[in-house]
PDB file of C-alpha atoms in Angstrom:
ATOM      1  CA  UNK A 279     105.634  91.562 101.472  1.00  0.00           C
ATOM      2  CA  UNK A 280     103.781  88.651 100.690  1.00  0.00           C
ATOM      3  CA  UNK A 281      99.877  89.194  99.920  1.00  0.00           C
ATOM      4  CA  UNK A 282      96.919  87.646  98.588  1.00  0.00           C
ATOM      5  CA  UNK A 283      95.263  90.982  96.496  1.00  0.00           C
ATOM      6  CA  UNK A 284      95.503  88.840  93.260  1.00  0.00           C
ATOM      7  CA  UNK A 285      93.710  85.736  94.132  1.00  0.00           C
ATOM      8  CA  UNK A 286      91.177  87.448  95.905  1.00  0.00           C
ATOM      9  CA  UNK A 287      90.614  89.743  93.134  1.00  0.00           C
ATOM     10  CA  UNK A 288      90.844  86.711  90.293  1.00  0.00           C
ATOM     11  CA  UNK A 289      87.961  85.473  92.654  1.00  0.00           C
ATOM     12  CA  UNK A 290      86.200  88.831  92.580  1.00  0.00           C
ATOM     13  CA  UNK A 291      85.748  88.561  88.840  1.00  0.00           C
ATOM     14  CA  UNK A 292      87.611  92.183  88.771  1.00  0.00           C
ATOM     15  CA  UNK A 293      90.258  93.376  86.590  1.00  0.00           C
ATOM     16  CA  UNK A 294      93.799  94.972  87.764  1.00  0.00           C
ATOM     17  CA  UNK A 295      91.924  98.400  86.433  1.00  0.00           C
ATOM     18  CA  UNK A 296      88.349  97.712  87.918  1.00  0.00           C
ATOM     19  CA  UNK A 297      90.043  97.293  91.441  1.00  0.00           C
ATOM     20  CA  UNK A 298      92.564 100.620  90.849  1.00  0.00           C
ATOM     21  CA  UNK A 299      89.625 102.686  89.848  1.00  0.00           C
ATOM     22  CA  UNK A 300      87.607 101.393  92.957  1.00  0.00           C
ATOM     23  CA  UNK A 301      90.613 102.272  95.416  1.00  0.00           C
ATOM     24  CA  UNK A 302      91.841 105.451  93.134  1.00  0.00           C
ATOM     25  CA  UNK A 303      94.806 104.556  92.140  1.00  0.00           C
ATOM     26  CA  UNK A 304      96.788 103.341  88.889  1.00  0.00           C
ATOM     27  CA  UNK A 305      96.377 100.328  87.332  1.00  0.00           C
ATOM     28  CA  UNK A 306     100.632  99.789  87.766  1.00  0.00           C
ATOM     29  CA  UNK A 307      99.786  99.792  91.448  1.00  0.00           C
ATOM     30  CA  UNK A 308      97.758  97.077  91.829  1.00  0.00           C
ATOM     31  CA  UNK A 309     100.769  94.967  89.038  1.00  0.00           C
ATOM     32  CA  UNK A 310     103.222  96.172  91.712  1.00  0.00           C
ATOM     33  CA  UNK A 311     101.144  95.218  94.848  1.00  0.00           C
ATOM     34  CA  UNK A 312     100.111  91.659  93.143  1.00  0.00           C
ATOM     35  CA  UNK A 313     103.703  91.029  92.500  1.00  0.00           C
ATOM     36  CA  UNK A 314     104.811  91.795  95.424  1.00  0.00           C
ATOM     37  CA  UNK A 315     106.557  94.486  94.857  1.00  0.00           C
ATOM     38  CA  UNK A 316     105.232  97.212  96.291  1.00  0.00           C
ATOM     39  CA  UNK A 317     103.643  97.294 100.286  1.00  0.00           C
ATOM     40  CA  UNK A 318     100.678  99.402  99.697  1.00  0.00           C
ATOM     41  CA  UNK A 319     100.270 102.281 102.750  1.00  0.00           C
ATOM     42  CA  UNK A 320      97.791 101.334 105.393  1.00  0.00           C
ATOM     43  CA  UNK A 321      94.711 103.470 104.145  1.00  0.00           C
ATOM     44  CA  UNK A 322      95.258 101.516 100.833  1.00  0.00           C
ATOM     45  CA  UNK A 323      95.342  98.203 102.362  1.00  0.00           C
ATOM     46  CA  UNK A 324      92.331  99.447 104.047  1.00  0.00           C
ATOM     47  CA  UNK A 325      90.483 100.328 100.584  1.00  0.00           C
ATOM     48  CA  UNK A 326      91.285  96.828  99.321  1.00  0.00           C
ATOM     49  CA  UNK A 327      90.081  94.879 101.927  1.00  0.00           C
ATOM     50  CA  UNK A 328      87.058  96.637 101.774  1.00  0.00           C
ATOM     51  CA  UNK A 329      86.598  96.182  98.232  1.00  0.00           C
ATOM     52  CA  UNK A 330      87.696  92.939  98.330  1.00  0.00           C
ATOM     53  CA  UNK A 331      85.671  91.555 101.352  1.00  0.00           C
ATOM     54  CA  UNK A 332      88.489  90.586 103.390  1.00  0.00           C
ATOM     55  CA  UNK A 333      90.410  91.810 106.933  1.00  0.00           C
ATOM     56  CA  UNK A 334      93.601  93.510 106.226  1.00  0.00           C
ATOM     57  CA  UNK A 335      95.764  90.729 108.417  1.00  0.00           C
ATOM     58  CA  UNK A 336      94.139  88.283 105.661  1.00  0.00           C
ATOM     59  CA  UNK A 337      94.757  90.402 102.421  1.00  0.00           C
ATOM     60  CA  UNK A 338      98.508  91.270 103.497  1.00  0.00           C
ATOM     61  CA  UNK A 339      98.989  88.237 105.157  1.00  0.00           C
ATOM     62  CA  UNK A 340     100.206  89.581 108.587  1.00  0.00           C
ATOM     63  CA  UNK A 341     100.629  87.074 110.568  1.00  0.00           C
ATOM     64  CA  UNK A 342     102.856  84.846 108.153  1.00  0.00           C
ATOM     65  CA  UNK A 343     105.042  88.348 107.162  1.00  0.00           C
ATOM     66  CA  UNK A 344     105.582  88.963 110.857  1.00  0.00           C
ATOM     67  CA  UNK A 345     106.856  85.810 111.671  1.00  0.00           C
ATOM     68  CA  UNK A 346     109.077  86.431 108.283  1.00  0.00           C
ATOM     69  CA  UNK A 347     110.442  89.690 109.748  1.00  0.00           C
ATOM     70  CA  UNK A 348     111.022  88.407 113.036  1.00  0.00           C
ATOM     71  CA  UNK A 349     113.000  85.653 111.447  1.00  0.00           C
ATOM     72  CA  UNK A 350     115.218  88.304 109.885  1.00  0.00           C
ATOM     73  CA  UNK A 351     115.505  90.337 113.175  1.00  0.00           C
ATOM     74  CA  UNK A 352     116.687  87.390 114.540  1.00  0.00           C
ATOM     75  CA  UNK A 353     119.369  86.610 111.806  1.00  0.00           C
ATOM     76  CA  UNK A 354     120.811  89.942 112.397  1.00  0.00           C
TER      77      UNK A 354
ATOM     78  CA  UNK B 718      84.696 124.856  77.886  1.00  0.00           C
ATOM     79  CA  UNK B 719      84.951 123.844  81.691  1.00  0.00           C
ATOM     80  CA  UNK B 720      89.329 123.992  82.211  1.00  0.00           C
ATOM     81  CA  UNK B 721      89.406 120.895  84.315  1.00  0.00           C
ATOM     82  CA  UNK B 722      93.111 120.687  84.800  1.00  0.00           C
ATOM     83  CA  UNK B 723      94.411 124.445  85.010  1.00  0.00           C
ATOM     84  CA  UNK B 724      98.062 122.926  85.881  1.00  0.00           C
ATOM     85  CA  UNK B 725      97.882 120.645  82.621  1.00  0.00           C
ATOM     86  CA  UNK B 726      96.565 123.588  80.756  1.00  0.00           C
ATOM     87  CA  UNK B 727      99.757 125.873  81.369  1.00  0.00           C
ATOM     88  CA  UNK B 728     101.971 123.018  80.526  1.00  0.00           C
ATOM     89  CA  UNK B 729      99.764 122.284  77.034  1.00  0.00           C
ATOM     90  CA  UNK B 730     100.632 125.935  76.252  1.00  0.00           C
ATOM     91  CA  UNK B 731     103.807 125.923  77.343  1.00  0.00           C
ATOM     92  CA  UNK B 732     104.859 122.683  75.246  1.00  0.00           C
ATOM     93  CA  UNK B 733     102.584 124.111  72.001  1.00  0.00           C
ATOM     94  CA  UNK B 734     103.992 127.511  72.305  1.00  0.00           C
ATOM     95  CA  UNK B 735     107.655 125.802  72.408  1.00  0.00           C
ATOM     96  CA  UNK B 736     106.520 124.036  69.695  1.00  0.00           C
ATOM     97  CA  UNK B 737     105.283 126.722  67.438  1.00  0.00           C
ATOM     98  CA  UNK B 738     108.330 128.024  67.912  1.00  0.00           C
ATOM     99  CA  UNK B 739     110.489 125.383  66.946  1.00  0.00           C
ATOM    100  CA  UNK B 740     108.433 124.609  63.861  1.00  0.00           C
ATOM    101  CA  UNK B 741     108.497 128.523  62.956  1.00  0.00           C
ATOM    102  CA  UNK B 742     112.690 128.866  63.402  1.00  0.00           C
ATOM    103  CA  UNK B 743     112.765 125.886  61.109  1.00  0.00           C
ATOM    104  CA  UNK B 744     110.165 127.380  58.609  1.00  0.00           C
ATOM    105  CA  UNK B 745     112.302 130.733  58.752  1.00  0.00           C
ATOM    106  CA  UNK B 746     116.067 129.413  59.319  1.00  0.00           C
ATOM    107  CA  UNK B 747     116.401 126.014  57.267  1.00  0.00           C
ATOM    108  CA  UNK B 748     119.251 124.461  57.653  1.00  0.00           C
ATOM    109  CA  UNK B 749     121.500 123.786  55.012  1.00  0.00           C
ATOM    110  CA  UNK B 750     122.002 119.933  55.991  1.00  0.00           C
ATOM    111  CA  UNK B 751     118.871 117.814  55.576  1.00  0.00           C
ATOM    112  CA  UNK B 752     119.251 115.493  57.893  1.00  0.00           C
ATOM    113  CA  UNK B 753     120.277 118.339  60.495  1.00  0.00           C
ATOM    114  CA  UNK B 754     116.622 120.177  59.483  1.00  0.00           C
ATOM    115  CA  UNK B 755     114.350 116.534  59.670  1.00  0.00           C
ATOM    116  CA  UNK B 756     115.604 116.344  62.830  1.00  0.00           C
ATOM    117  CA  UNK B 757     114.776 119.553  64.291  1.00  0.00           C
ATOM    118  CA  UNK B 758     111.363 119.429  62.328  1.00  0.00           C
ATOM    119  CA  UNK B 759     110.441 115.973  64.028  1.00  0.00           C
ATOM    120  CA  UNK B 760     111.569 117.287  68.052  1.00  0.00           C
ATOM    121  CA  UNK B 761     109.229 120.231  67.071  1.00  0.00           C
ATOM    122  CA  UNK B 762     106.481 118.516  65.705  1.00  0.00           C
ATOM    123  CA  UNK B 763     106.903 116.108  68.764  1.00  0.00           C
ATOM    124  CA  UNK B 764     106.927 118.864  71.263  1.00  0.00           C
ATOM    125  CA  UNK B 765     103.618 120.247  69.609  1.00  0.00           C
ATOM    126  CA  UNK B 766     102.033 117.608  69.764  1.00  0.00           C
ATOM    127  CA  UNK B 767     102.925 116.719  73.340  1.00  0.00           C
ATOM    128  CA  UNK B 768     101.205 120.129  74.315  1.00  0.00           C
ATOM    129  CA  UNK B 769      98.066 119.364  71.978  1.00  0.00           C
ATOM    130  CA  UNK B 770      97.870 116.445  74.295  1.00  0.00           C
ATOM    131  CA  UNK B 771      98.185 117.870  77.037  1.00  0.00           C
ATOM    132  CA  UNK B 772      95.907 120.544  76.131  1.00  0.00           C
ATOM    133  CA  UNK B 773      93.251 118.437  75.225  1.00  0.00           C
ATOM    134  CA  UNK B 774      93.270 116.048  78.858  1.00  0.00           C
ATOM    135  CA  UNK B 775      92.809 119.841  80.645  1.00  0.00           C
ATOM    136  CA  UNK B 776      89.204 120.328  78.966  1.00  0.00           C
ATOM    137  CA  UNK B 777      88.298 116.621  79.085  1.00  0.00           C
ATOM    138  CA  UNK B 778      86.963 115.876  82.948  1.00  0.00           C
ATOM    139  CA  UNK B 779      87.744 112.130  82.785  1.00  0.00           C
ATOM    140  CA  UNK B 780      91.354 112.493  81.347  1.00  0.00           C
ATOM    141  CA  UNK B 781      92.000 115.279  84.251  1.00  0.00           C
ATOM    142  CA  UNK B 782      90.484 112.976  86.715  1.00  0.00           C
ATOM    143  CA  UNK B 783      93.132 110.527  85.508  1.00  0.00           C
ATOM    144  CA  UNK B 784      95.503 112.826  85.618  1.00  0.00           C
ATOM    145  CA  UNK B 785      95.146 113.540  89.167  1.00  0.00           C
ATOM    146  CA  UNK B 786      94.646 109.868  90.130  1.00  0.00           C
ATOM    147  CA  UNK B 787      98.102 109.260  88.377  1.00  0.00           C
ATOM    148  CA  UNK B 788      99.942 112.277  90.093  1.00  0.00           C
ATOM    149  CA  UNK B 789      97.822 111.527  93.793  1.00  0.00           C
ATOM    150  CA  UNK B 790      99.236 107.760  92.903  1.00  0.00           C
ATOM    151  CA  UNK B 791     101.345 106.466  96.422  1.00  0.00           C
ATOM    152  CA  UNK B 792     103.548 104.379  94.091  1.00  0.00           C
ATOM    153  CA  UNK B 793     103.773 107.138  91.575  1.00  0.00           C
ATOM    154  CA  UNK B 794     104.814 109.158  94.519  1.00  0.00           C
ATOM    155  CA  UNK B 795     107.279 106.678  95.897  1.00  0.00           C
ATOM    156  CA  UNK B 796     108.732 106.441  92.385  1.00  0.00           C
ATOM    157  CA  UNK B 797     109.284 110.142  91.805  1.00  0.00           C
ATOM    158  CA  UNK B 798     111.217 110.239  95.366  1.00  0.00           C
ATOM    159  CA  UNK B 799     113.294 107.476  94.689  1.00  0.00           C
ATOM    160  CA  UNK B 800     114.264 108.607  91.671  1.00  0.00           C
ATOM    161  CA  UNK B 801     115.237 112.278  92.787  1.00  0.00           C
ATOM    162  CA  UNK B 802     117.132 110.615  95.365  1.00  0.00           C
ATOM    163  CA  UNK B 803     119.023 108.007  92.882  1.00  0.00           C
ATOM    164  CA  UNK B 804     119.173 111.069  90.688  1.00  0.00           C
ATOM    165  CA  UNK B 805     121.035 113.479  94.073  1.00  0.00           C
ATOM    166  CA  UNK B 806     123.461 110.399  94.545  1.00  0.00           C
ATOM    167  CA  UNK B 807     124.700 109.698  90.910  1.00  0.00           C
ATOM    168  CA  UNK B 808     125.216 113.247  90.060  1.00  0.00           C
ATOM    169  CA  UNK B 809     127.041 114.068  93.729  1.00  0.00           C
ATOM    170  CA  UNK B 810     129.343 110.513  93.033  1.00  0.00           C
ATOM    171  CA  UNK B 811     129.963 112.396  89.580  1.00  0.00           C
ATOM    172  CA  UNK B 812     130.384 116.127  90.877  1.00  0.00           C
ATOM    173  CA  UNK B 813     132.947 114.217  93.672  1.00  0.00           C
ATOM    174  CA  UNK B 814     134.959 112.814  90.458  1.00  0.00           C
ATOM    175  CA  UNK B 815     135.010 116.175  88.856  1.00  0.00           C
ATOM    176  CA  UNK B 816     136.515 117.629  91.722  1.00  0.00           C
ATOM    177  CA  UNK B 817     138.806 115.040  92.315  1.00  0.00           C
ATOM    178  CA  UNK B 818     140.134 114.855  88.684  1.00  0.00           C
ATOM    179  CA  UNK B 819     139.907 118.402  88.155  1.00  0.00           C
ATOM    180  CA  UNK B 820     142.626 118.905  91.249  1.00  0.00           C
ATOM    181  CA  UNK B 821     144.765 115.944  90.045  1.00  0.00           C
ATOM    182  CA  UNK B 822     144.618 117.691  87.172  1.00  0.00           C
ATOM    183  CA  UNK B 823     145.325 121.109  87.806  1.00  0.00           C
ATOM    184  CA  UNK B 824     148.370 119.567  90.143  1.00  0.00           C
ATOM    185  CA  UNK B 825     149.804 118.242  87.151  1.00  0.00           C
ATOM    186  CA  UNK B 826     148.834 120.930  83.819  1.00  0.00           C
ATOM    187  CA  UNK B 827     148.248 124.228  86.062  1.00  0.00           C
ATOM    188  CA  UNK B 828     145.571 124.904  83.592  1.00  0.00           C
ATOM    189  CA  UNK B 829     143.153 127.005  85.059  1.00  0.00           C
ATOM    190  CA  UNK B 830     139.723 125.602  83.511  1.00  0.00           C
ATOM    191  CA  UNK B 831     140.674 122.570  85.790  1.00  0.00           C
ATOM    192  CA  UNK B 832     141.559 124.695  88.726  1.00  0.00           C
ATOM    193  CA  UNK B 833     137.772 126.220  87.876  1.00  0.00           C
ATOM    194  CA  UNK B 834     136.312 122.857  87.802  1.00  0.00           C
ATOM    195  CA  UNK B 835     137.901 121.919  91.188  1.00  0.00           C
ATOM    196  CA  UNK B 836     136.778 125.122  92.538  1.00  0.00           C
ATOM    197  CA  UNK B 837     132.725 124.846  91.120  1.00  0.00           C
ATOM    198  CA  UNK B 838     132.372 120.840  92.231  1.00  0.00           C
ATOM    199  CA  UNK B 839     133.611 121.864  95.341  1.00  0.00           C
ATOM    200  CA  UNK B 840     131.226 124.480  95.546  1.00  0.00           C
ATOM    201  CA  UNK B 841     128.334 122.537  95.008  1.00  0.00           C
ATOM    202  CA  UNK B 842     129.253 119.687  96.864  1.00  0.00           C
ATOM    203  CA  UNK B 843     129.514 121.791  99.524  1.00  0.00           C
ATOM    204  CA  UNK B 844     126.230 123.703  98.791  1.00  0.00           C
ATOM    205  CA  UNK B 845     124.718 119.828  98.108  1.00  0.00           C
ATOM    206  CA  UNK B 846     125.875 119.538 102.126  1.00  0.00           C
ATOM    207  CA  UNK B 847     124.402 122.684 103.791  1.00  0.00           C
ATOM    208  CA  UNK B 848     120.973 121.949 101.839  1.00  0.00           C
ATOM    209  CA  UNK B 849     120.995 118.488 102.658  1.00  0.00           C
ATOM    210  CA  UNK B 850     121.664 119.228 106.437  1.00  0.00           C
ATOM    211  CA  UNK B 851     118.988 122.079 106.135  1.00  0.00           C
ATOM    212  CA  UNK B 852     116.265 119.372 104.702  1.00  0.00           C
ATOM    213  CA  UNK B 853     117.468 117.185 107.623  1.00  0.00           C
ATOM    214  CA  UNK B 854     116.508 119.308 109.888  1.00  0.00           C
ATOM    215  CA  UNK B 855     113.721 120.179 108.528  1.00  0.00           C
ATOM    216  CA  UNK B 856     111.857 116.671 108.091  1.00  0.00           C
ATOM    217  CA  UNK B 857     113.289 115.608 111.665  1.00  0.00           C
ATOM    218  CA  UNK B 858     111.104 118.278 113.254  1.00  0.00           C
ATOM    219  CA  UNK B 859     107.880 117.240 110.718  1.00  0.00           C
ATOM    220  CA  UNK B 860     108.058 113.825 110.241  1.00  0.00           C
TER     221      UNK B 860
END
């Protein structure tokens, strides 16, 4: 799922391990949710738009993923 | 000394014990071929030194907190499941095999250790089933 945790957090001025240790987790997390790996759960989400001074539909980009999913939904 | 990490602290002792072990049976029982004896001396020296580690993060409050961060971690946790699962699958696919070539074979030799491997990989497969449909059950009602 497509996100925007690493440009947010490039304009924070933090480092990957500066963000995990504000929203306790590991430092892999955040690599996995930056590359878009990994869909963090909603509490996490949570944490990093608070940290990172954003809504959640702008950090995980909800809008745009929906209308990605939906595509698929329709493909099927 | 404040134990931190009582979990970590069993599994320090655990490893060093193990360890002290190892090191002692080579001490006491060389063995006669040196590359044989290095190797055992470096898996023991490794396994002591795994439960020094692990000794060490119990009493330290920031390595325990780290600990806990790492083992509370929702990818760390997502990681452990799919590998147990990944794990359950390649080892049924290979228990299947075993049963299948151990009756193919058996057909053919009528040798009993591959009538006995038929008869185990059966078993479990069919234990693998019952405790699968069991878990089933289980997480339908929870989850």
């Amino acid at each position: 799922m497509k996100n925007k945790v690493k440009a947010l957090r490039t304009a924070a001025g933090l480092t990957q391990q500066q963000l995990a240790d504000l929203v306790h987790v590991s430092s892999r997390t955040i690599i996995s949710i930056e590359k878009e790996q990994y869909n963090p759960s909603l509490m996490l989400a949570y944490r990093l738009a608070l940290v990172l001074g954003v809504s959640m539909e702008e950090l995980c980009c909800l809008e745009e993923n929906k209308a990605l999913e939906d595509q698929q939904y329709e493909d099927l | 000394m404040k134990i931190y990490n009582k979990k970590g602290l069993v599994i320090g002792l655990l490893w060093t014990a193990a360890g002290a072990f190892c090191l002692y049976r080579d001490a006491a029982d060389a063995h006669a071929f040196l590359p044989q004896q290095i190797k055992s001396v470096v898996l023991s020296l490794i396994m002591l030194a795994i439960g020094l580690t692990c000794l060490v993060r119990a009493f330290s409050r920031r390595a325990a907190r780290e600990d806990r961060i790492e083992e509370l971690d929702e990818r760390s946790c997502l990681v452990r499941l799919k590998t147990s699962s990944l794990t359950l699958r390649v080892t049924g696919y290979i228990r299947l095999a075993a049963m299948v070539l151990g009756l193919l074979a058996y057909a053919f030799t009528e040798n009993l250790v591959f009538g006995c491997l038929f008869l185990f990989a059966g078993l479990e497969i069919t234990l693998e089933a019952v405790v699968s449909a069991a878990a089933a059950v289980h997480y339908e009602k929870r989850v």
